[in-house]
mmCIF file with all atom_site columns, C-alpha atoms in Angstrom:
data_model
loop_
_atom_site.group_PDB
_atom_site.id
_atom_site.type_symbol
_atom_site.label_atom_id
_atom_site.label_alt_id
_atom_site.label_comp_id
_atom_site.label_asym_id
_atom_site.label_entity_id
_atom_site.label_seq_id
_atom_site.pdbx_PDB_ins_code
_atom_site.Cartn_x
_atom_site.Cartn_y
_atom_site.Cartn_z
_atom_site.occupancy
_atom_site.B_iso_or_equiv
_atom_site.pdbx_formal_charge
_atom_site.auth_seq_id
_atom_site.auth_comp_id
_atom_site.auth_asym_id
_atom_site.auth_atom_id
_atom_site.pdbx_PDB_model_num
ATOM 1   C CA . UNK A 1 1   ? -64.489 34.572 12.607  1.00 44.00 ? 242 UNK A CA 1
ATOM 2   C CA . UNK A 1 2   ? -64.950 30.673 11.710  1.00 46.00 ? 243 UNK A CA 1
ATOM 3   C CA . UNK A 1 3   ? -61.250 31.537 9.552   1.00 46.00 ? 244 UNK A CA 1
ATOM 4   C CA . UNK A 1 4   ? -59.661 33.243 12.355  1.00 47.00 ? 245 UNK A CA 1
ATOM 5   C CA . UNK A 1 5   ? -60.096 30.238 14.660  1.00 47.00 ? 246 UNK A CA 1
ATOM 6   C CA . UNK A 1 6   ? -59.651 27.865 12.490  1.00 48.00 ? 247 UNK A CA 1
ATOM 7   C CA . UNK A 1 7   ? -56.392 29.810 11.671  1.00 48.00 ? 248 UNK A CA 1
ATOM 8   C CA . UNK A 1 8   ? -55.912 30.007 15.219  1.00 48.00 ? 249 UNK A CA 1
ATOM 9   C CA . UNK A 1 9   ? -56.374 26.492 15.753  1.00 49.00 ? 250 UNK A CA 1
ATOM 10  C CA . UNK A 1 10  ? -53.874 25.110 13.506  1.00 50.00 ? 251 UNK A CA 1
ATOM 11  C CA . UNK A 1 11  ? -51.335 27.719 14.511  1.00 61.00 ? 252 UNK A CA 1
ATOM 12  C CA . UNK A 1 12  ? -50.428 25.408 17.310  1.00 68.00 ? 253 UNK A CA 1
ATOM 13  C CA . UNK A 1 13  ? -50.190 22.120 14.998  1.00 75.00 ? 254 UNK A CA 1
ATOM 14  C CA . UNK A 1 14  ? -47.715 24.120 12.012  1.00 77.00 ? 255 UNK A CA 1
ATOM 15  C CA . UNK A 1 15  ? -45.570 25.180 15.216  1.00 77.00 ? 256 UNK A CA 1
ATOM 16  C CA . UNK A 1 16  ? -45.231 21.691 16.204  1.00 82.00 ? 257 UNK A CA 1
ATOM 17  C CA . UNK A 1 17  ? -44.333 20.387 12.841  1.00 83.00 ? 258 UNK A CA 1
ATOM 18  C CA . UNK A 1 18  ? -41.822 23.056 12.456  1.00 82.00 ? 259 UNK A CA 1
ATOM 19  C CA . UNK A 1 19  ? -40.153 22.014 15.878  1.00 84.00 ? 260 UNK A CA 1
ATOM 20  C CA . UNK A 1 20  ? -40.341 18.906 14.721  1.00 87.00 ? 261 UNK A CA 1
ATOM 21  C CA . UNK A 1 21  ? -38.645 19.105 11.452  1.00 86.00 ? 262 UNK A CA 1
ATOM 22  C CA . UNK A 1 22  ? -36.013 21.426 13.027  1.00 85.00 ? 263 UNK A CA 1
ATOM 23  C CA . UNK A 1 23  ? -35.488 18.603 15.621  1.00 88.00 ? 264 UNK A CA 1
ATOM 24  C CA . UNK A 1 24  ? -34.607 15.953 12.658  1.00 88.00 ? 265 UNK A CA 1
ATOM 25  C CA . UNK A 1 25  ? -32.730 17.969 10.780  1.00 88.00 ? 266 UNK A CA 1
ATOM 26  C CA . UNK A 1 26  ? -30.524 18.862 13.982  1.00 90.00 ? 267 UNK A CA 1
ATOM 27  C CA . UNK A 1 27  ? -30.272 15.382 14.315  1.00 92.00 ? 268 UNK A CA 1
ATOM 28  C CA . UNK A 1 28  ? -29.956 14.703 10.680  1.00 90.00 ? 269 UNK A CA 1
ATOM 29  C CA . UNK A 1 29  ? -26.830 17.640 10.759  1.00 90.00 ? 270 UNK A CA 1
ATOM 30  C CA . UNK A 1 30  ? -24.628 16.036 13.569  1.00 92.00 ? 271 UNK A CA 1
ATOM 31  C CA . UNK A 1 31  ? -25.211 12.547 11.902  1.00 93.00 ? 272 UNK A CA 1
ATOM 32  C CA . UNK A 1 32  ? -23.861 14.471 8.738   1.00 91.00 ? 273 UNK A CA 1
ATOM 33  C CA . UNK A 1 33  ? -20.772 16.000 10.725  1.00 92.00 ? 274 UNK A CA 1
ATOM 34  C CA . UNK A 1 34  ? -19.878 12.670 12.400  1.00 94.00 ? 275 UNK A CA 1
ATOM 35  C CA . UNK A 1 35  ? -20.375 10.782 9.346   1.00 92.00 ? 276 UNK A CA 1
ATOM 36  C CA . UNK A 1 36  ? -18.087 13.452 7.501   1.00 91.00 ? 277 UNK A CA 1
ATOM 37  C CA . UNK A 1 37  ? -15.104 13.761 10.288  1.00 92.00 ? 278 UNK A CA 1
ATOM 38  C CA . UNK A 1 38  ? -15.113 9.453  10.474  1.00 94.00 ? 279 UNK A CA 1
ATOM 39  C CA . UNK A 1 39  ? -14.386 9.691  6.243   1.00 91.00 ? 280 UNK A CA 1
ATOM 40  C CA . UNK A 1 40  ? -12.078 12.634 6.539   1.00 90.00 ? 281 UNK A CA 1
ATOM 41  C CA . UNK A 1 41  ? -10.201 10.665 9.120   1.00 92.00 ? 282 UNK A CA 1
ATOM 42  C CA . UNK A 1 42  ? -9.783  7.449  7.842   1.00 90.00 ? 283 UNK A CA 1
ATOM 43  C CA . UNK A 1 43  ? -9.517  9.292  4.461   1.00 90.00 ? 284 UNK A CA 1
ATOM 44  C CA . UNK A 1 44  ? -5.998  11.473 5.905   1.00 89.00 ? 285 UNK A CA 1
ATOM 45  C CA . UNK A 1 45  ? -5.056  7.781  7.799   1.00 88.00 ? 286 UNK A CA 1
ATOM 46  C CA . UNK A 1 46  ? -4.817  5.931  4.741   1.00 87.00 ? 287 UNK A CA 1
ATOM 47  C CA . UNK A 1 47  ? -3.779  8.903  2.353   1.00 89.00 ? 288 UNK A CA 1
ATOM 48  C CA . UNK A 1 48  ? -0.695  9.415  5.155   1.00 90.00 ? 289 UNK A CA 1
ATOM 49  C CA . UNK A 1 49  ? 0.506   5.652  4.158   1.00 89.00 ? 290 UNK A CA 1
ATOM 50  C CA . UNK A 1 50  ? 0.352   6.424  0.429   1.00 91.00 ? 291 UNK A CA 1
ATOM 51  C CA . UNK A 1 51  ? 2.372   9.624  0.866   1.00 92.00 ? 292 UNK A CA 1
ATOM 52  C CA . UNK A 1 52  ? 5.098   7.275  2.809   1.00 94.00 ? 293 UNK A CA 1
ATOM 53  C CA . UNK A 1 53  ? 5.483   4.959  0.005   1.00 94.00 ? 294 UNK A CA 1
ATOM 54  C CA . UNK A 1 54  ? 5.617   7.503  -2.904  1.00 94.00 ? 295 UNK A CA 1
ATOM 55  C CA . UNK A 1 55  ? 7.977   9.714  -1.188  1.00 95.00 ? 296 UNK A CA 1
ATOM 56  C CA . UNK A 1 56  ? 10.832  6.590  -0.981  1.00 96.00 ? 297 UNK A CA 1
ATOM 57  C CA . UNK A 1 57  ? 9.713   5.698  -4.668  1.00 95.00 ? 298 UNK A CA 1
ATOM 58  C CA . UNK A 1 58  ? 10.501  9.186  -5.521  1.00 95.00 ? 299 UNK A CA 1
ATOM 59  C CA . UNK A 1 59  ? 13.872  9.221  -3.417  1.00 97.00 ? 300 UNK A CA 1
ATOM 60  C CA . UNK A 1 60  ? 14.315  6.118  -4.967  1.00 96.00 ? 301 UNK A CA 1
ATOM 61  C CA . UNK A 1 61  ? 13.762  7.305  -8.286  1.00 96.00 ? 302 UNK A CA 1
ATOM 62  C CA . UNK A 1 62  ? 15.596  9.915  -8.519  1.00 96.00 ? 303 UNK A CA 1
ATOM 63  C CA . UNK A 1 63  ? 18.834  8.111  -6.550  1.00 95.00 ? 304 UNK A CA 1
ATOM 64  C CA . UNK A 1 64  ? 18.546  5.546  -9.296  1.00 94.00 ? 305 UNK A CA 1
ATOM 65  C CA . UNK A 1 65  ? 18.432  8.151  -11.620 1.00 94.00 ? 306 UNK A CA 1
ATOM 66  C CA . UNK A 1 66  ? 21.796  9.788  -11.059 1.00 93.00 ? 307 UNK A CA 1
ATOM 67  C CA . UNK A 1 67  ? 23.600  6.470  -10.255 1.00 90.00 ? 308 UNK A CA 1
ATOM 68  C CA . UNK A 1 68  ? 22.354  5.104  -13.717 1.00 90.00 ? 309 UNK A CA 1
ATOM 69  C CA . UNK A 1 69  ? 22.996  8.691  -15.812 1.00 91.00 ? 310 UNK A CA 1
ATOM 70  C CA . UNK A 1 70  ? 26.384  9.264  -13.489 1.00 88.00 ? 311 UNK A CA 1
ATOM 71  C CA . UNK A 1 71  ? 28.857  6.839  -16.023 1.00 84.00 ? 312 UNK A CA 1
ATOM 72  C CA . UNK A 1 72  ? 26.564  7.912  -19.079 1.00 87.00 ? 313 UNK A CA 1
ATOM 73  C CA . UNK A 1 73  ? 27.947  11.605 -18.157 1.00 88.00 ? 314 UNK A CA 1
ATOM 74  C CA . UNK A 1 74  ? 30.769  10.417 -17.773 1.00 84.00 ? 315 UNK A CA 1
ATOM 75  C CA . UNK A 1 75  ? 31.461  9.150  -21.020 1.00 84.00 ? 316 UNK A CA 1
ATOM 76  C CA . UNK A 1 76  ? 30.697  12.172 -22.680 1.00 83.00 ? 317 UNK A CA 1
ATOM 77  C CA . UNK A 1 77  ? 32.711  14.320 -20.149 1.00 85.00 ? 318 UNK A CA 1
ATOM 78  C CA . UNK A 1 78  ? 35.915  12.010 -20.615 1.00 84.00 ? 319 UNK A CA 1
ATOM 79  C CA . UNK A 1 79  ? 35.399  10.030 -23.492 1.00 82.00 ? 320 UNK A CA 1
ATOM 80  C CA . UNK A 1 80  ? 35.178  6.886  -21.963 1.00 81.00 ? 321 UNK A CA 1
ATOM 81  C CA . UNK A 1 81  ? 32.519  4.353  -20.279 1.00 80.00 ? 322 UNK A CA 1
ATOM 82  C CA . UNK A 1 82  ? 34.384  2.772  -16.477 1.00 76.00 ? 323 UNK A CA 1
ATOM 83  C CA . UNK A 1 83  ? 33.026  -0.592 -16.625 1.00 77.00 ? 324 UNK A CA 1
ATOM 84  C CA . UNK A 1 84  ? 33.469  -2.687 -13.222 1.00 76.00 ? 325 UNK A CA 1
ATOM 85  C CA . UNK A 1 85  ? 32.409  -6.005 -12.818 1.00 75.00 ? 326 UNK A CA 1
ATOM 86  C CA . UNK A 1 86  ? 30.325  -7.238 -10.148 1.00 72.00 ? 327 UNK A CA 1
ATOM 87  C CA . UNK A 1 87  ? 30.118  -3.243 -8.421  1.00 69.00 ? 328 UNK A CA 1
ATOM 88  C CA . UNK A 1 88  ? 33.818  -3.843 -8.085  1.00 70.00 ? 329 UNK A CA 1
ATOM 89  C CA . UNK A 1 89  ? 35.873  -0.851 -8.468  1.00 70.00 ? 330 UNK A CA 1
ATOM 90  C CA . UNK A 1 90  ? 39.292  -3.508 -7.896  1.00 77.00 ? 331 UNK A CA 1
ATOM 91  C CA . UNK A 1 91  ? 39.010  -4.480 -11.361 1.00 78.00 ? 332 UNK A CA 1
ATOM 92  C CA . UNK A 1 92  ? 37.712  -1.662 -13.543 1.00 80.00 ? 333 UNK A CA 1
ATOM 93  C CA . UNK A 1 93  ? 38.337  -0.940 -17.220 1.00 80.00 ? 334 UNK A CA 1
ATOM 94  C CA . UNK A 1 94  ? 37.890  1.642  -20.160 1.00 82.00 ? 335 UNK A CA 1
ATOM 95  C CA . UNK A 1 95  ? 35.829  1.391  -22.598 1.00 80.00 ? 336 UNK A CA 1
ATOM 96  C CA . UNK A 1 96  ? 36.251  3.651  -25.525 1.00 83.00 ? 337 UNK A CA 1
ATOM 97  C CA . UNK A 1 97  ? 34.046  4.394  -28.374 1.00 82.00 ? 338 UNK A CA 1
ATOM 98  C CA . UNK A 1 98  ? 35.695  2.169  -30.499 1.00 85.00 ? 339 UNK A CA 1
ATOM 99  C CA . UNK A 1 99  ? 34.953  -0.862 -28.026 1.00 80.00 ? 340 UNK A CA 1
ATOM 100 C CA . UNK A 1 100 ? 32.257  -3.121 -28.632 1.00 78.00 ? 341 UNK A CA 1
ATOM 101 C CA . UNK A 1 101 ? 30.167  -2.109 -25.599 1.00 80.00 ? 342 UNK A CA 1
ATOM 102 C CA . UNK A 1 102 ? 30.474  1.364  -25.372 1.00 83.00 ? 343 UNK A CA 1
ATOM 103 C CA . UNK A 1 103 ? 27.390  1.845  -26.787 1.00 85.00 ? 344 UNK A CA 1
ATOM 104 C CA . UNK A 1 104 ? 25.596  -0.744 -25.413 1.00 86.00 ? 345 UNK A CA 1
ATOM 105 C CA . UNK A 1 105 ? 26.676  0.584  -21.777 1.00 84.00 ? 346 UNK A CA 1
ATOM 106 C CA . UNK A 1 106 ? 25.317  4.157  -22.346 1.00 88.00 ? 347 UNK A CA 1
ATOM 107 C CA . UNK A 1 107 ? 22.118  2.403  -24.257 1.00 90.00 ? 348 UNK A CA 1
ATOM 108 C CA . UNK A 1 108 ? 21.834  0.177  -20.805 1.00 90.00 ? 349 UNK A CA 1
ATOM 109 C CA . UNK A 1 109 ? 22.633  2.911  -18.375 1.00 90.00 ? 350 UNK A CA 1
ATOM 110 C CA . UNK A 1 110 ? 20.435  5.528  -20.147 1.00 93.00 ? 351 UNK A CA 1
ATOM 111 C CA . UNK A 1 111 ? 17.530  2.734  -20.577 1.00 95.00 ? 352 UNK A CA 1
ATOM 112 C CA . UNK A 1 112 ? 17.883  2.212  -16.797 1.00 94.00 ? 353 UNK A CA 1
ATOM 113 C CA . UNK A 1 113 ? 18.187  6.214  -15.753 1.00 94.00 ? 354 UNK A CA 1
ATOM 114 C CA . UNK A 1 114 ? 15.041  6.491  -17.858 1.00 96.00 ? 355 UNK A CA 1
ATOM 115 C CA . UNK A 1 115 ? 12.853  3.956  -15.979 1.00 96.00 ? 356 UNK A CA 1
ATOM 116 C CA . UNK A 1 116 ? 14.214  5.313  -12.276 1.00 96.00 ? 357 UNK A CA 1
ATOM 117 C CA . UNK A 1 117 ? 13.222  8.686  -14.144 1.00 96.00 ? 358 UNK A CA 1
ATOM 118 C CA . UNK A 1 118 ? 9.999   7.518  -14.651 1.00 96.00 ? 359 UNK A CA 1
ATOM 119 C CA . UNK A 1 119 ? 9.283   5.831  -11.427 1.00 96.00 ? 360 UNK A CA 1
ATOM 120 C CA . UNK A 1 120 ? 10.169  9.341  -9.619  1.00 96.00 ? 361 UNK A CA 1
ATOM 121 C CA . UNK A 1 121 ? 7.501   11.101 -12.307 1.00 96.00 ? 362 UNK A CA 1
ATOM 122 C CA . UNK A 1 122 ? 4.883   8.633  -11.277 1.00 96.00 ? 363 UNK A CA 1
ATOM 123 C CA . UNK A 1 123 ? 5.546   9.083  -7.457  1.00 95.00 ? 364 UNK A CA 1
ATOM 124 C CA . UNK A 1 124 ? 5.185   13.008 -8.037  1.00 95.00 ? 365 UNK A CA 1
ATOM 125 C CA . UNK A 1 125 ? 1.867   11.935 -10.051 1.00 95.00 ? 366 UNK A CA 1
ATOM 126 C CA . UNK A 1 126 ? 0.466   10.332 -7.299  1.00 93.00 ? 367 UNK A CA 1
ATOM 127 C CA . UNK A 1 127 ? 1.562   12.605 -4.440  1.00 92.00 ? 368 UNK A CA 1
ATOM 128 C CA . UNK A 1 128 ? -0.245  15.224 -6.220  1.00 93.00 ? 369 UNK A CA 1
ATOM 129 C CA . UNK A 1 129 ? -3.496  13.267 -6.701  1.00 91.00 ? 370 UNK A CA 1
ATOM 130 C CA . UNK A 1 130 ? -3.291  12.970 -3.252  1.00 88.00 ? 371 UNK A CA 1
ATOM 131 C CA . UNK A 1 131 ? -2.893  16.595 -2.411  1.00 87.00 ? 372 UNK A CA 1
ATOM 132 C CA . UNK A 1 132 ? -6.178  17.106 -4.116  1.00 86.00 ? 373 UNK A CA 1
ATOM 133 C CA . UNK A 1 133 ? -9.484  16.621 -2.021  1.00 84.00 ? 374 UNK A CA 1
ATOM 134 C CA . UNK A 1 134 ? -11.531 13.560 -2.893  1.00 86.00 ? 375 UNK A CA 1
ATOM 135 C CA . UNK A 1 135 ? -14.679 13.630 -4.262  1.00 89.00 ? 376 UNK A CA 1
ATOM 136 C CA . UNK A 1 136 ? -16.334 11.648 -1.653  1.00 89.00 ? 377 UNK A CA 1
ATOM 137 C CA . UNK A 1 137 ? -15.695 14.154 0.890   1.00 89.00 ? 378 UNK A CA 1
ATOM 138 C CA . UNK A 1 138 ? -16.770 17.251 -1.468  1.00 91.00 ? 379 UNK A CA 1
ATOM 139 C CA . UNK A 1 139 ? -20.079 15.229 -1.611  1.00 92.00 ? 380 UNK A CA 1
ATOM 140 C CA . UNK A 1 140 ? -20.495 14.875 2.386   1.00 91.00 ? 381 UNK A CA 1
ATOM 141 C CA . UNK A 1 141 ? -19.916 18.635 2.470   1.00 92.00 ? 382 UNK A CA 1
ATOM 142 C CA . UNK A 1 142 ? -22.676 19.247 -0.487  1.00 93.00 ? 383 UNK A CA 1
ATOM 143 C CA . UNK A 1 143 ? -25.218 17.230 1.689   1.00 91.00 ? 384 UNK A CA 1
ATOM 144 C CA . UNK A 1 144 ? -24.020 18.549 4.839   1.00 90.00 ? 385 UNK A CA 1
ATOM 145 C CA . UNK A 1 145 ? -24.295 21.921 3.483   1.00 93.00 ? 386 UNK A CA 1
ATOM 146 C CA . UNK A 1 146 ? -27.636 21.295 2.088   1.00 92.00 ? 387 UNK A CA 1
ATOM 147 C CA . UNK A 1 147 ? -28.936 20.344 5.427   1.00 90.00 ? 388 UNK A CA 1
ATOM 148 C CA . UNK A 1 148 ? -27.391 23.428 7.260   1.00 91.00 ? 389 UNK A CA 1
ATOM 149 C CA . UNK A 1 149 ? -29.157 25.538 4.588   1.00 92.00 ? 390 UNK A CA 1
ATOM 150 C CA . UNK A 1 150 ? -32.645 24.079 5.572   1.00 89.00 ? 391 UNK A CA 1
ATOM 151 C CA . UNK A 1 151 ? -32.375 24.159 9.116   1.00 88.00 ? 392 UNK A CA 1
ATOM 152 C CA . UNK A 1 152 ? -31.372 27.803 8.775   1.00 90.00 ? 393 UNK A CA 1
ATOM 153 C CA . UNK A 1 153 ? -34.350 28.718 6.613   1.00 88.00 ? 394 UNK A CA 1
ATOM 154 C CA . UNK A 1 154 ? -36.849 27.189 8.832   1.00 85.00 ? 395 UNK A CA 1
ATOM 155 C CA . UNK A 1 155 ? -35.064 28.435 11.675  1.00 84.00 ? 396 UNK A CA 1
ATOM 156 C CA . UNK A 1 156 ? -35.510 32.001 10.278  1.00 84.00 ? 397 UNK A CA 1
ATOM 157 C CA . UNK A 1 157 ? -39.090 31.405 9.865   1.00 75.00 ? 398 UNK A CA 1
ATOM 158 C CA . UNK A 1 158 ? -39.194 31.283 6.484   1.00 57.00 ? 399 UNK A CA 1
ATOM 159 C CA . UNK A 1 159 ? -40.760 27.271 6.421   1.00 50.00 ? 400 UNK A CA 1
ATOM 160 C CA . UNK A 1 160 ? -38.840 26.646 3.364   1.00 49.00 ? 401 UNK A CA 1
ATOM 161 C CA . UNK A 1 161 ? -37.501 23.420 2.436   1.00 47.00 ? 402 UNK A CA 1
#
């Protein structure tokens, strides 16, 4: 009998605890959320400002591309470079293989088409390590899910932690 009350007694002190411990990690849960949405939204505000800039790097890129490759294309499709001072197209001239700088003007144009090239590849590069979710956020969601998974177990009765 002394174990049945004594049972009895503490029944009342267990519940409380569990209340308790239900209560904080409630508490602990919306903290969690909050804490999460405030990252994910400055997260998306500052991610939205990076997507801006690579997007005209990319445009850019690839515009500079095709003006840069346009006369090297050219000169294989014709058989001569158009070389015009100053972007003038007043006071343009041929230049044939046999000139001096016909090579050097594909070498320079290509060079350049290259590095616009590049430029575009890195802006893709970063857009799509920005279309991937950041670790600091899968981390929240880990401890936030953590939390959900205790409150449910005690919630069920089951006391677990």
């Amino acid at each position: 009998m002394n174990g049945f009350k004594r049972d009895g007694a503490m029944a009342p002190d267990r519940d409380d605890a569990r209340e308790r411990r239900i209560g904080e990690l409630k508490q602990l849960l919306a903290e969690r959320q909050r804490e999460l949405d405030r990252a994910t939204w400055e997260l998306a505000a500052g991610r939205a400002k990076s997507r801006w800039a690579l997007a005209i790097v990319l445009l850019v890129g690839l515009a500079g591309m095709a003006w840069r490759m346009y006369p090297v294309l050219q000169a294989f499709i014709r058989g001569y470079v158009l070389e015009c001072p100053r972007l003038s197209t007043l006071d343009c001239r041929q230049l044939h293989p046999d000139a001096p700088w016909y090579w050097g003007s594909i070498a320079a144009n290509s060079l350049l088409g290259a590095l616009f090239l590049a430029a575009a590849v890195a802006a893709v590069l970063g857009l799509r390590a920005l279309s991937r979710p950041a670790p600091v956020l899968q981390t929240m969601r880990a401890q936030l899910q953590r939390v959900q998974d205790q409150l449910d177990a005690l919630e069920r009765g089951g006391g677990a932690r």
